Tab-separated table of C-alpha atoms in Angstrom:
chain	number	residue	atom	x	y	z
A	134	UNK	CA	2.566	-49.817	-2.754
A	135	UNK	CA	1.786	-46.411	-2.978
A	136	UNK	CA	-0.996	-44.483	-3.980
A	137	UNK	CA	-1.707	-43.568	-7.265
A	138	UNK	CA	-2.393	-39.968	-7.112
A	139	UNK	CA	-5.654	-38.276	-9.656
A	140	UNK	CA	-8.165	-35.849	-10.046
A	141	UNK	CA	-11.987	-35.172	-10.421
A	142	UNK	CA	-13.562	-34.056	-13.482
A	143	UNK	CA	-15.496	-31.822	-11.188
A	144	UNK	CA	-12.914	-28.586	-12.743
A	145	UNK	CA	-14.271	-28.958	-15.860
A	146	UNK	CA	-16.187	-26.177	-16.651
A	147	UNK	CA	-16.903	-27.098	-20.142
A	148	UNK	CA	-20.491	-29.234	-20.466
A	149	UNK	CA	-18.522	-32.047	-22.746
A	150	UNK	CA	-15.937	-33.085	-20.351
A	151	UNK	CA	-14.709	-35.723	-21.412
A	152	UNK	CA	-13.698	-34.100	-24.601
A	153	UNK	CA	-10.532	-32.155	-21.957
A	154	UNK	CA	-9.830	-34.277	-19.710
A	155	UNK	CA	-6.657	-34.973	-21.565
A	156	UNK	CA	-5.777	-31.461	-20.990
A	157	UNK	CA	-5.472	-32.231	-17.430
A	158	UNK	CA	-2.243	-34.603	-17.689
A	159	UNK	CA	-3.364	-37.350	-14.807
A	160	UNK	CA	-3.989	-41.520	-15.707
A	161	UNK	CA	-6.186	-41.058	-13.003
A	162	UNK	CA	-9.565	-39.625	-13.253
A	163	UNK	CA	-12.859	-39.432	-10.435
A	164	UNK	CA	-15.971	-38.514	-12.678
A	165	UNK	CA	-18.094	-36.097	-10.137
A	166	UNK	CA	-21.521	-37.398	-11.822
A	167	UNK	CA	-22.919	-33.750	-9.334
A	168	UNK	CA	-20.963	-31.121	-11.948
A	169	UNK	CA	-20.123	-33.653	-15.154
A	170	UNK	CA	-22.420	-34.923	-16.872
A	171	UNK	CA	-23.144	-38.744	-16.933
A	172	UNK	CA	-25.964	-39.947	-18.621
A	173	UNK	CA	-27.775	-43.125	-18.286
A	174	UNK	CA	-28.666	-42.973	-21.637
A	175	UNK	CA	-27.184	-46.486	-23.636
A	176	UNK	CA	-25.267	-43.653	-26.751
A	177	UNK	CA	-24.135	-40.920	-24.820
A	178	UNK	CA	-21.831	-43.471	-22.253
A	179	UNK	CA	-20.904	-45.706	-25.203
A	180	UNK	CA	-19.554	-42.281	-26.628
A	181	UNK	CA	-17.722	-40.997	-22.654
A	182	UNK	CA	-16.719	-44.825	-22.881
A	183	UNK	CA	-14.326	-44.621	-26.003
A	184	UNK	CA	-12.328	-41.092	-24.408
A	185	UNK	CA	-12.019	-42.673	-21.329
A	186	UNK	CA	-9.723	-45.248	-22.746
A	187	UNK	CA	-6.847	-45.739	-20.622
A	188	UNK	CA	-7.764	-44.212	-17.999
A	189	UNK	CA	-8.100	-45.438	-13.998
A	190	UNK	CA	-11.443	-44.152	-13.368
A	191	UNK	CA	-13.942	-44.003	-10.549
A	192	UNK	CA	-17.125	-42.668	-9.954
A	193	UNK	CA	-18.627	-40.186	-7.524
A	194	UNK	CA	-22.060	-40.978	-7.079
A	195	UNK	CA	-24.574	-37.359	-7.604
A	196	UNK	CA	-26.830	-38.602	-5.007
A	197	UNK	CA	-26.290	-36.695	-1.662
A	198	UNK	CA	-28.428	-37.902	1.258
A	199	UNK	CA	-30.132	-41.412	0.096
A	200	UNK	CA	-32.612	-41.538	2.318
A	201	UNK	CA	-35.569	-39.445	2.325
A	202	UNK	CA	-38.659	-39.262	4.853
A	203	UNK	CA	-40.585	-39.066	1.367
A	204	UNK	CA	-40.687	-43.246	0.783
A	205	UNK	CA	-40.449	-42.151	-3.249
A	206	UNK	CA	-37.830	-40.162	-3.022
A	207	UNK	CA	-35.676	-42.686	-1.094
A	208	UNK	CA	-36.489	-45.891	-3.699
A	209	UNK	CA	-35.457	-42.512	-6.703
A	210	UNK	CA	-32.119	-42.357	-4.858
A	211	UNK	CA	-31.714	-45.768	-4.433
A	212	UNK	CA	-32.151	-46.808	-7.682
A	213	UNK	CA	-30.045	-43.383	-8.514
A	214	UNK	CA	-27.410	-45.868	-6.442
A	215	UNK	CA	-27.649	-48.920	-8.740
A	216	UNK	CA	-28.046	-47.550	-12.158
A	217	UNK	CA	-24.164	-45.811	-10.785
A	218	UNK	CA	-23.191	-49.108	-9.608
A	219	UNK	CA	-23.593	-49.885	-13.386
A	220	UNK	CA	-22.633	-47.535	-15.249
A	221	UNK	CA	-19.192	-47.958	-13.407
A	222	UNK	CA	-19.198	-51.424	-14.795
A	223	UNK	CA	-19.576	-50.363	-17.614
A	224	UNK	CA	-16.946	-47.580	-17.838
A	225	UNK	CA	-14.909	-49.973	-16.543
A	226	UNK	CA	-15.113	-47.634	-13.129
A	227	UNK	CA	-12.698	-50.215	-9.870
A	228	UNK	CA	-14.532	-47.467	-7.704
A	229	UNK	CA	-18.163	-46.106	-6.465
A	230	UNK	CA	-17.715	-43.470	-3.988
A	231	UNK	CA	-21.721	-42.029	-2.875
A	232	UNK	CA	-22.382	-39.928	0.742
A	233	UNK	CA	-25.818	-40.686	2.972
A	234	UNK	CA	-27.327	-39.000	4.973
A	235	UNK	CA	-26.228	-38.026	8.686
A	236	UNK	CA	-27.702	-39.510	10.918
A	237	UNK	CA	-28.454	-43.070	12.478
A	238	UNK	CA	-29.647	-46.022	10.353
A	239	UNK	CA	-32.196	-47.895	11.006
A	240	UNK	CA	-32.352	-51.444	10.345
A	241	UNK	CA	-34.746	-50.916	7.717
A	242	UNK	CA	-31.598	-48.358	5.619
A	243	UNK	CA	-29.439	-50.931	6.247
A	244	UNK	CA	-31.320	-53.564	4.426
A	245	UNK	CA	-31.953	-51.262	1.404
A	246	UNK	CA	-28.297	-50.371	1.289
A	247	UNK	CA	-26.805	-53.875	1.594
A	248	UNK	CA	-29.042	-54.410	-1.736
A	249	UNK	CA	-27.056	-52.018	-3.790
A	250	UNK	CA	-23.825	-53.288	-1.742
A	251	UNK	CA	-23.889	-56.597	-2.334
A	252	UNK	CA	-25.235	-55.464	-6.334
A	253	UNK	CA	-21.703	-53.563	-6.385
A	254	UNK	CA	-19.601	-56.814	-5.456
A	255	UNK	CA	-21.258	-58.754	-8.125
A	256	UNK	CA	-20.225	-56.154	-10.513
A	257	UNK	CA	-16.469	-56.381	-9.697
A	258	UNK	CA	-17.023	-52.518	-8.211
A	259	UNK	CA	-15.860	-51.424	-5.055
A	260	UNK	CA	-18.097	-49.069	-2.664
A	261	UNK	CA	-16.382	-47.049	-0.853
A	262	UNK	CA	-18.333	-44.919	1.263
A	263	UNK	CA	-17.424	-41.247	2.050
A	264	UNK	CA	-18.931	-38.512	5.407
A	265	UNK	CA	-20.519	-35.305	4.286
A	266	UNK	CA	-19.117	-31.732	4.564
A	267	UNK	CA	-19.168	-30.974	7.649
A	268	UNK	CA	-18.067	-34.731	9.319
A	269	UNK	CA	-19.411	-36.780	12.610
A	270	UNK	CA	-17.261	-39.073	13.434
A	271	UNK	CA	-19.308	-41.274	14.711
A	272	UNK	CA	-22.258	-41.598	11.727
A	273	UNK	CA	-19.144	-42.783	10.153
A	274	UNK	CA	-18.137	-45.211	12.337
A	275	UNK	CA	-22.248	-46.718	12.687
A	276	UNK	CA	-22.039	-47.023	8.458
A	277	UNK	CA	-18.578	-49.352	8.645
A	278	UNK	CA	-20.081	-50.332	11.527
A	279	UNK	CA	-22.509	-51.978	10.001
A	280	UNK	CA	-21.048	-52.477	6.743
A	281	UNK	CA	-17.726	-54.305	7.270
A	282	UNK	CA	-16.887	-54.563	3.643
A	283	UNK	CA	-16.891	-51.342	2.670
A	284	UNK	CA	-14.173	-48.554	1.756
A	285	UNK	CA	-13.765	-45.240	3.670
A	286	UNK	CA	-12.837	-42.697	1.492
A	287	UNK	CA	-11.479	-39.997	3.813
A	288	UNK	CA	-11.939	-36.383	2.822
A	289	UNK	CA	-9.908	-33.506	3.846
A	290	UNK	CA	-11.470	-31.127	3.943
A	291	UNK	CA	-14.278	-32.428	5.199
A	292	UNK	CA	-12.132	-34.172	8.491
A	293	UNK	CA	-10.930	-30.224	9.227
A	294	UNK	CA	-14.654	-28.730	9.077
A	295	UNK	CA	-15.028	-31.434	11.658
A	296	UNK	CA	-12.568	-30.193	13.965
A	297	UNK	CA	-12.685	-26.851	12.652
A	298	UNK	CA	-16.924	-27.041	13.350
A	299	UNK	CA	-16.681	-28.808	17.496
A	300	UNK	CA	-18.629	-31.225	15.005
A	301	UNK	CA	-16.761	-34.079	14.735
A	302	UNK	CA	-16.510	-35.675	18.494
A	303	UNK	CA	-13.169	-35.972	18.972
A	304	UNK	CA	-9.913	-35.317	18.401
A	305	UNK	CA	-8.712	-35.716	15.298
A	306	UNK	CA	-5.736	-37.843	16.224
A	307	UNK	CA	-8.712	-40.409	17.797
A	308	UNK	CA	-10.780	-40.391	14.781
A	309	UNK	CA	-7.213	-41.050	12.047
A	310	UNK	CA	-7.079	-44.172	14.599
A	311	UNK	CA	-9.956	-45.476	14.762
A	312	UNK	CA	-10.152	-46.037	10.767
A	313	UNK	CA	-7.005	-45.457	10.139
A	314	UNK	CA	-7.585	-49.581	8.372
A	315	UNK	CA	-10.402	-49.170	6.758
A	316	UNK	CA	-9.195	-46.099	5.154
A	317	UNK	CA	-8.240	-47.122	0.574
A	318	UNK	CA	-8.532	-43.554	-0.538
A	319	UNK	CA	-8.699	-40.323	-0.121
A	320	UNK	CA	-9.706	-36.339	-1.118
A	321	UNK	CA	-7.078	-34.334	-1.313
A	322	UNK	CA	-8.253	-29.786	-0.324
A	323	UNK	CA	-7.719	-27.731	2.225
A	324	UNK	CA	-9.841	-25.162	4.031
A	325	UNK	CA	-10.270	-22.430	6.266
A	326	UNK	CA	-12.909	-25.216	9.186
A	327	UNK	CA	-16.131	-23.205	8.558
A	328	UNK	CA	-16.984	-24.569	4.560
A	329	UNK	CA	-15.978	-26.715	2.413
A	330	UNK	CA	-13.773	-24.952	-0.288
A	331	UNK	CA	-11.923	-27.438	-1.685
A	332	UNK	CA	-8.935	-25.301	-1.494
A	333	UNK	CA	-4.465	-26.362	-2.831
A	334	UNK	CA	-3.657	-28.761	0.257
A	335	UNK	CA	-1.136	-25.969	1.387
A	336	UNK	CA	-4.308	-23.321	1.345
A	337	UNK	CA	-6.069	-24.246	4.960
A	338	UNK	CA	-5.952	-24.330	8.308
A	339	UNK	CA	-5.460	-28.299	8.180
A	340	UNK	CA	-1.877	-29.738	8.997
A	341	UNK	CA	-2.792	-32.756	6.157
A	342	UNK	CA	1.051	-33.823	6.371
A	343	UNK	CA	0.255	-35.253	9.785
A	344	UNK	CA	-2.826	-36.782	9.005
A	345	UNK	CA	-1.144	-38.957	6.127
A	346	UNK	CA	1.856	-39.647	8.920
A	347	UNK	CA	-1.789	-41.274	11.189
A	348	UNK	CA	-2.514	-43.346	8.228
A	349	UNK	CA	-1.026	-46.575	6.594
A	350	UNK	CA	-0.207	-45.852	2.788
A	351	UNK	CA	0.282	-49.112	1.547
A	352	UNK	CA	-3.507	-50.000	2.383
A	353	UNK	CA	-4.172	-46.572	-0.009
A	354	UNK	CA	-5.131	-46.817	-3.595
A	355	UNK	CA	-5.611	-43.241	-4.585
A	356	UNK	CA	-5.458	-38.831	-3.947
A	357	UNK	CA	-8.020	-37.201	-5.849
A	358	UNK	CA	-7.191	-33.979	-5.904
A	359	UNK	CA	-10.473	-32.263	-5.288
A	360	UNK	CA	-10.210	-28.079	-5.110
A	361	UNK	CA	-12.720	-25.892	-6.959
A	362	UNK	CA	-10.111	-24.875	-9.961
A	363	UNK	CA	-7.881	-26.108	-12.303
A	364	UNK	CA	-5.198	-23.106	-11.205
A	365	UNK	CA	-5.121	-25.179	-8.211
A	366	UNK	CA	-3.717	-28.589	-9.329
A	367	UNK	CA	-0.462	-28.407	-9.962
A	368	UNK	CA	1.201	-27.142	-6.163
A	369	UNK	CA	-2.052	-28.990	-4.839
A	370	UNK	CA	-0.372	-32.800	-7.197
A	371	UNK	CA	3.805	-31.170	-6.493
A	372	UNK	CA	3.416	-31.099	-2.424
A	373	UNK	CA	1.452	-34.671	-2.282
A	374	UNK	CA	4.461	-35.610	-4.588
A	375	UNK	CA	6.595	-34.494	-2.930
A	376	UNK	CA	5.645	-36.177	-0.007
A	377	UNK	CA	5.252	-39.609	-1.026
A	378	UNK	CA	8.297	-39.943	-3.102
A	379	UNK	CA	10.024	-39.115	1.105
A	380	UNK	CA	7.475	-41.473	2.539
A	381	UNK	CA	9.407	-44.027	-0.279
A	382	UNK	CA	12.414	-43.800	0.483
A	383	UNK	CA	11.948	-43.396	4.575
A	384	UNK	CA	10.274	-47.139	4.109
A	385	UNK	CA	12.728	-48.476	1.909
A	386	UNK	CA	15.870	-47.261	4.443
A	387	UNK	CA	13.349	-48.787	6.865
A	388	UNK	CA	13.335	-52.271	5.604
A	389	UNK	CA	17.241	-52.039	4.387
A	390	UNK	CA	18.548	-50.850	8.396
């Protein structure tokens, strides 16, 4: 299986973003709730669903740190996650991408998050965990170890920030080697290694081809181009398409050898 390439809706600046998705030229979309309005309102969602017909959808959560020191905020975040899963089911989005707090999870955190994960499984929605903007290896290892049913979203920009800041905690190659069997989805962008700039793939310091070389691409369903401006999409798509076509050709040659 070769990953399909899609794009995030966060690059659409118009308020009624769903009316403009056709201009992007992609059949695969990740709806980012932090940037694209996706209200918990049935009438509104019916309207969005009409425009999303025929697209291969995923949804990126609008939450950030789920577990807060103030318990009502934690309850609210968990309720939002649950509602977002239901939105995925309603729209026919197959994957739901979410973040967690940096730092260790308590047994209570694990139990409460497991309820949301179980709800998603019953709804037929695949929950995918994504590390935060400066990737720390130990935090990712803990979450993936605690929840073997979760897939992992490897964000190339976040990986580069972790390496550039020295906070990754291990060599980049070691990290990729340890998570490669869980990586089922990619966010594609590049940066300087200092902040999450969401540049095009060849506008940064990360050797993203080297990272993809280390992954098992047959496990990866989608690569979402997650850049900050629509003008960066075409070049990144072209580079990814060239890379994937070359990888597919190499695999075919190995199979025929």
